[in-house]
């Protein structure tokens, strides 16, 4: 469990049943009332959440996200197949599990697969790629 005052940028917590990553936080003292203004990103949907958290007694569950290097191999209909770069195991995923990263995938591309408690919720394509324009 993590206290409101211990939140940092990049920390992943469970907030209202959602898996949220802290984007920005600010300690505010207004009219002798202290609170923390927090901007979060829902990791499953990509939605931004802005809220004010009051009281230092509020605690949140700290979530550890597993990021694995995988290679996108091919797709067959609505199933996209990835291979673990260390164990060479293949993992089929559907469109909902991949998220917005789907439109940036090319065959044989290395990506980061994000999962929580064994459930994959997103695929991060690389930040930079080199592509050749052929037509």
PDB file of C-alpha atoms in Angstrom:
ATOM      1  CA  UNK A   1       0.000   0.000   0.000  1.00  0.00           C
ATOM      2  CA  UNK A   2       1.195   3.482  -0.824  1.00  0.00           C
ATOM      3  CA  UNK A   3       0.182   6.700   0.919  1.00  0.00           C
ATOM      4  CA  UNK A   4      -1.055   9.801  -0.972  1.00  0.00           C
ATOM      5  CA  UNK A   5       2.067  11.703   0.068  1.00  0.00           C
ATOM      6  CA  UNK A   6       4.322   8.957  -1.343  1.00  0.00           C
ATOM      7  CA  UNK A   7       2.987   9.136  -4.922  1.00  0.00           C
ATOM      8  CA  UNK A   8       5.556   9.791  -7.641  1.00  0.00           C
ATOM      9  CA  UNK A   9       5.450  10.214 -11.427  1.00  0.00           C
ATOM     10  CA  UNK A  10       5.322   6.836 -13.139  1.00  0.00           C
ATOM     11  CA  UNK A  11       3.902   4.986 -10.128  1.00  0.00           C
ATOM     12  CA  UNK A  12       1.111   2.553 -11.026  1.00  0.00           C
ATOM     13  CA  UNK A  13      -1.739   2.269  -8.514  1.00  0.00           C
ATOM     14  CA  UNK A  14      -5.213   0.800  -8.350  1.00  0.00           C
ATOM     15  CA  UNK A  15      -7.717   3.678  -8.192  1.00  0.00           C
ATOM     16  CA  UNK A  16     -11.476   2.968  -8.145  1.00  0.00           C
ATOM     17  CA  UNK A  17     -10.824  -0.509  -9.546  1.00  0.00           C
ATOM     18  CA  UNK A  18      -8.779   0.904 -12.450  1.00  0.00           C
ATOM     19  CA  UNK A  19      -5.094   0.398 -13.176  1.00  0.00           C
ATOM     20  CA  UNK A  20      -3.722   3.971 -13.267  1.00  0.00           C
ATOM     21  CA  UNK A  21      -0.265   5.427 -13.834  1.00  0.00           C
ATOM     22  CA  UNK A  22       0.579   8.757 -12.183  1.00  0.00           C
ATOM     23  CA  UNK A  23       1.446  11.325 -14.865  1.00  0.00           C
ATOM     24  CA  UNK A  24       1.712  14.399 -12.688  1.00  0.00           C
ATOM     25  CA  UNK A  25       1.093  15.305  -9.067  1.00  0.00           C
ATOM     26  CA  UNK A  26       1.221  18.535  -7.090  1.00  0.00           C
ATOM     27  CA  UNK A  27       0.941  19.199  -3.367  1.00  0.00           C
ATOM     28  CA  UNK A  28      -1.460  22.113  -2.791  1.00  0.00           C
ATOM     29  CA  UNK A  29      -2.166  24.155   0.322  1.00  0.00           C
ATOM     30  CA  UNK A  30      -5.274  26.289  -0.104  1.00  0.00           C
ATOM     31  CA  UNK A  31      -7.073  28.053   2.749  1.00  0.00           C
ATOM     32  CA  UNK A  32      -5.138  25.935   5.263  1.00  0.00           C
ATOM     33  CA  UNK A  33      -6.395  22.734   3.623  1.00  0.00           C
ATOM     34  CA  UNK A  34      -3.725  20.454   2.146  1.00  0.00           C
ATOM     35  CA  UNK A  35      -4.413  18.064  -0.707  1.00  0.00           C
ATOM     36  CA  UNK A  36      -2.656  16.476  -3.657  1.00  0.00           C
ATOM     37  CA  UNK A  37      -3.813  17.242  -7.202  1.00  0.00           C
ATOM     38  CA  UNK A  38      -3.141  14.184  -9.388  1.00  0.00           C
ATOM     39  CA  UNK A  39      -3.276  13.520 -13.129  1.00  0.00           C
ATOM     40  CA  UNK A  40      -3.443   9.815 -13.974  1.00  0.00           C
ATOM     41  CA  UNK A  41      -3.754   7.670 -17.076  1.00  0.00           C
ATOM     42  CA  UNK A  42      -5.934   4.564 -17.089  1.00  0.00           C
ATOM     43  CA  UNK A  43      -3.587   1.945 -18.550  1.00  0.00           C
ATOM     44  CA  UNK A  44      -6.374  -0.242 -19.919  1.00  0.00           C
ATOM     45  CA  UNK A  45      -8.419   2.426 -21.721  1.00  0.00           C
ATOM     46  CA  UNK A  46      -5.928   5.290 -22.094  1.00  0.00           C
ATOM     47  CA  UNK A  47      -8.353   7.757 -20.470  1.00  0.00           C
ATOM     48  CA  UNK A  48      -6.936  10.635 -18.399  1.00  0.00           C
ATOM     49  CA  UNK A  49      -8.211  11.129 -14.876  1.00  0.00           C
ATOM     50  CA  UNK A  50      -7.708  14.346 -12.903  1.00  0.00           C
ATOM     51  CA  UNK A  51      -8.632  14.393  -9.244  1.00  0.00           C
ATOM     52  CA  UNK A  52      -7.787  15.926  -5.890  1.00  0.00           C
ATOM     53  CA  UNK A  53      -6.858  13.486  -3.134  1.00  0.00           C
ATOM     54  CA  UNK A  54      -7.375  14.751   0.403  1.00  0.00           C
ATOM     55  CA  UNK A  55      -5.983  13.371   3.604  1.00  0.00           C
ATOM     56  CA  UNK A  56      -2.740  11.585   4.230  1.00  0.00           C
ATOM     57  CA  UNK A  57      -4.617   8.542   5.548  1.00  0.00           C
ATOM     58  CA  UNK A  58      -5.773   7.549   2.040  1.00  0.00           C
ATOM     59  CA  UNK A  59      -3.867   4.503   0.800  1.00  0.00           C
ATOM     60  CA  UNK A  60      -3.703   2.895  -2.636  1.00  0.00           C
ATOM     61  CA  UNK A  61      -2.609  -0.530  -3.775  1.00  0.00           C
ATOM     62  CA  UNK A  62       0.761  -0.356  -5.563  1.00  0.00           C
ATOM     63  CA  UNK A  63       0.676  -2.384  -8.807  1.00  0.00           C
ATOM     64  CA  UNK A  64       3.743  -3.907 -10.415  1.00  0.00           C
ATOM     65  CA  UNK A  65       3.505  -4.017 -14.206  1.00  0.00           C
ATOM     66  CA  UNK A  66       5.394  -6.736 -16.079  1.00  0.00           C
ATOM     67  CA  UNK A  67       7.028  -5.413 -19.288  1.00  0.00           C
ATOM     68  CA  UNK A  68       8.359  -8.150 -21.567  1.00  0.00           C
ATOM     69  CA  UNK A  69      10.202  -7.826 -24.859  1.00  0.00           C
ATOM     70  CA  UNK A  70       8.224  -9.613 -27.545  1.00  0.00           C
ATOM     71  CA  UNK A  71       8.348  -9.806 -31.331  1.00  0.00           C
ATOM     72  CA  UNK A  72       5.231  -9.401 -33.469  1.00  0.00           C
ATOM     73  CA  UNK A  73       5.279 -12.302 -35.927  1.00  0.00           C
ATOM     74  CA  UNK A  74       2.000 -12.363 -37.900  1.00  0.00           C
ATOM     75  CA  UNK A  75      -1.770 -12.065 -37.734  1.00  0.00           C
ATOM     76  CA  UNK A  76      -4.471 -14.491 -38.749  1.00  0.00           C
ATOM     77  CA  UNK A  77      -7.845 -12.765 -38.903  1.00  0.00           C
ATOM     78  CA  UNK A  78      -8.421 -11.071 -35.541  1.00  0.00           C
ATOM     79  CA  UNK A  79      -5.618 -12.995 -33.803  1.00  0.00           C
ATOM     80  CA  UNK A  80      -2.155 -11.431 -33.576  1.00  0.00           C
ATOM     81  CA  UNK A  81       0.767 -13.680 -32.659  1.00  0.00           C
ATOM     82  CA  UNK A  82       3.772 -12.524 -30.621  1.00  0.00           C
ATOM     83  CA  UNK A  83       6.933 -14.404 -29.653  1.00  0.00           C
ATOM     84  CA  UNK A  84       8.834 -13.984 -26.388  1.00  0.00           C
ATOM     85  CA  UNK A  85      12.437 -13.006 -27.229  1.00  0.00           C
ATOM     86  CA  UNK A  86      13.851 -15.020 -24.306  1.00  0.00           C
ATOM     87  CA  UNK A  87      11.812 -18.236 -24.195  1.00  0.00           C
ATOM     88  CA  UNK A  88      10.596 -18.293 -27.836  1.00  0.00           C
ATOM     89  CA  UNK A  89       7.066 -19.045 -26.651  1.00  0.00           C
ATOM     90  CA  UNK A  90       4.303 -17.774 -28.922  1.00  0.00           C
ATOM     91  CA  UNK A  91       1.367 -15.832 -27.504  1.00  0.00           C
ATOM     92  CA  UNK A  92      -1.811 -15.120 -29.507  1.00  0.00           C
ATOM     93  CA  UNK A  93      -3.681 -11.901 -28.647  1.00  0.00           C
ATOM     94  CA  UNK A  94      -6.859 -10.270 -29.928  1.00  0.00           C
ATOM     95  CA  UNK A  95      -7.405  -6.607 -30.906  1.00  0.00           C
ATOM     96  CA  UNK A  96      -8.799  -5.623 -27.492  1.00  0.00           C
ATOM     97  CA  UNK A  97      -5.683  -6.817 -25.665  1.00  0.00           C
ATOM     98  CA  UNK A  98      -3.300  -4.951 -27.984  1.00  0.00           C
ATOM     99  CA  UNK A  99      -4.982  -1.563 -27.743  1.00  0.00           C
ATOM    100  CA  UNK A 100      -3.954   1.492 -29.778  1.00  0.00           C
ATOM    101  CA  UNK A 101      -0.530   0.056 -30.597  1.00  0.00           C
ATOM    102  CA  UNK A 102      -2.184  -2.136 -33.235  1.00  0.00           C
ATOM    103  CA  UNK A 103      -2.083   0.505 -35.960  1.00  0.00           C
ATOM    104  CA  UNK A 104       1.709   0.874 -35.615  1.00  0.00           C
ATOM    105  CA  UNK A 105       2.659  -2.817 -35.779  1.00  0.00           C
ATOM    106  CA  UNK A 106       4.704  -4.274 -38.636  1.00  0.00           C
ATOM    107  CA  UNK A 107       5.783  -7.905 -38.949  1.00  0.00           C
ATOM    108  CA  UNK A 108       9.024  -8.851 -37.137  1.00  0.00           C
ATOM    109  CA  UNK A 109       8.841  -5.674 -35.011  1.00  0.00           C
ATOM    110  CA  UNK A 110      10.058  -5.820 -31.387  1.00  0.00           C
ATOM    111  CA  UNK A 111       7.516  -4.453 -28.908  1.00  0.00           C
ATOM    112  CA  UNK A 112       6.979  -4.274 -25.138  1.00  0.00           C
ATOM    113  CA  UNK A 113       4.067  -6.305 -23.804  1.00  0.00           C
ATOM    114  CA  UNK A 114       2.473  -4.891 -20.635  1.00  0.00           C
ATOM    115  CA  UNK A 115       0.683  -7.252 -18.285  1.00  0.00           C
ATOM    116  CA  UNK A 116      -0.686  -7.206 -14.752  1.00  0.00           C
ATOM    117  CA  UNK A 117      -1.162 -10.470 -12.847  1.00  0.00           C
ATOM    118  CA  UNK A 118      -0.621 -12.411 -16.081  1.00  0.00           C
ATOM    119  CA  UNK A 119      -3.300 -10.512 -18.044  1.00  0.00           C
ATOM    120  CA  UNK A 120      -1.974  -8.595 -21.050  1.00  0.00           C
ATOM    121  CA  UNK A 121      -3.631  -5.193 -21.355  1.00  0.00           C
ATOM    122  CA  UNK A 122      -1.443  -3.301 -23.833  1.00  0.00           C
ATOM    123  CA  UNK A 123       1.364  -3.530 -26.379  1.00  0.00           C
ATOM    124  CA  UNK A 124       3.848  -0.650 -26.752  1.00  0.00           C
ATOM    125  CA  UNK A 125       5.455  -0.306 -30.186  1.00  0.00           C
ATOM    126  CA  UNK A 126       8.988   1.120 -30.337  1.00  0.00           C
ATOM    127  CA  UNK A 127       9.372   4.917 -30.179  1.00  0.00           C
ATOM    128  CA  UNK A 128      11.404   5.093 -33.405  1.00  0.00           C
ATOM    129  CA  UNK A 129      11.442   2.888 -36.483  1.00  0.00           C
ATOM    130  CA  UNK A 130      13.278   2.978 -39.798  1.00  0.00           C
ATOM    131  CA  UNK A 131      11.034   2.301 -42.774  1.00  0.00           C
ATOM    132  CA  UNK A 132      11.775   2.423 -46.473  1.00  0.00           C
ATOM    133  CA  UNK A 133       9.344   4.085 -48.862  1.00  0.00           C
ATOM    134  CA  UNK A 134       8.972   1.803 -51.863  1.00  0.00           C
ATOM    135  CA  UNK A 135       6.117   3.459 -53.714  1.00  0.00           C
TER     136      UNK A 135
END
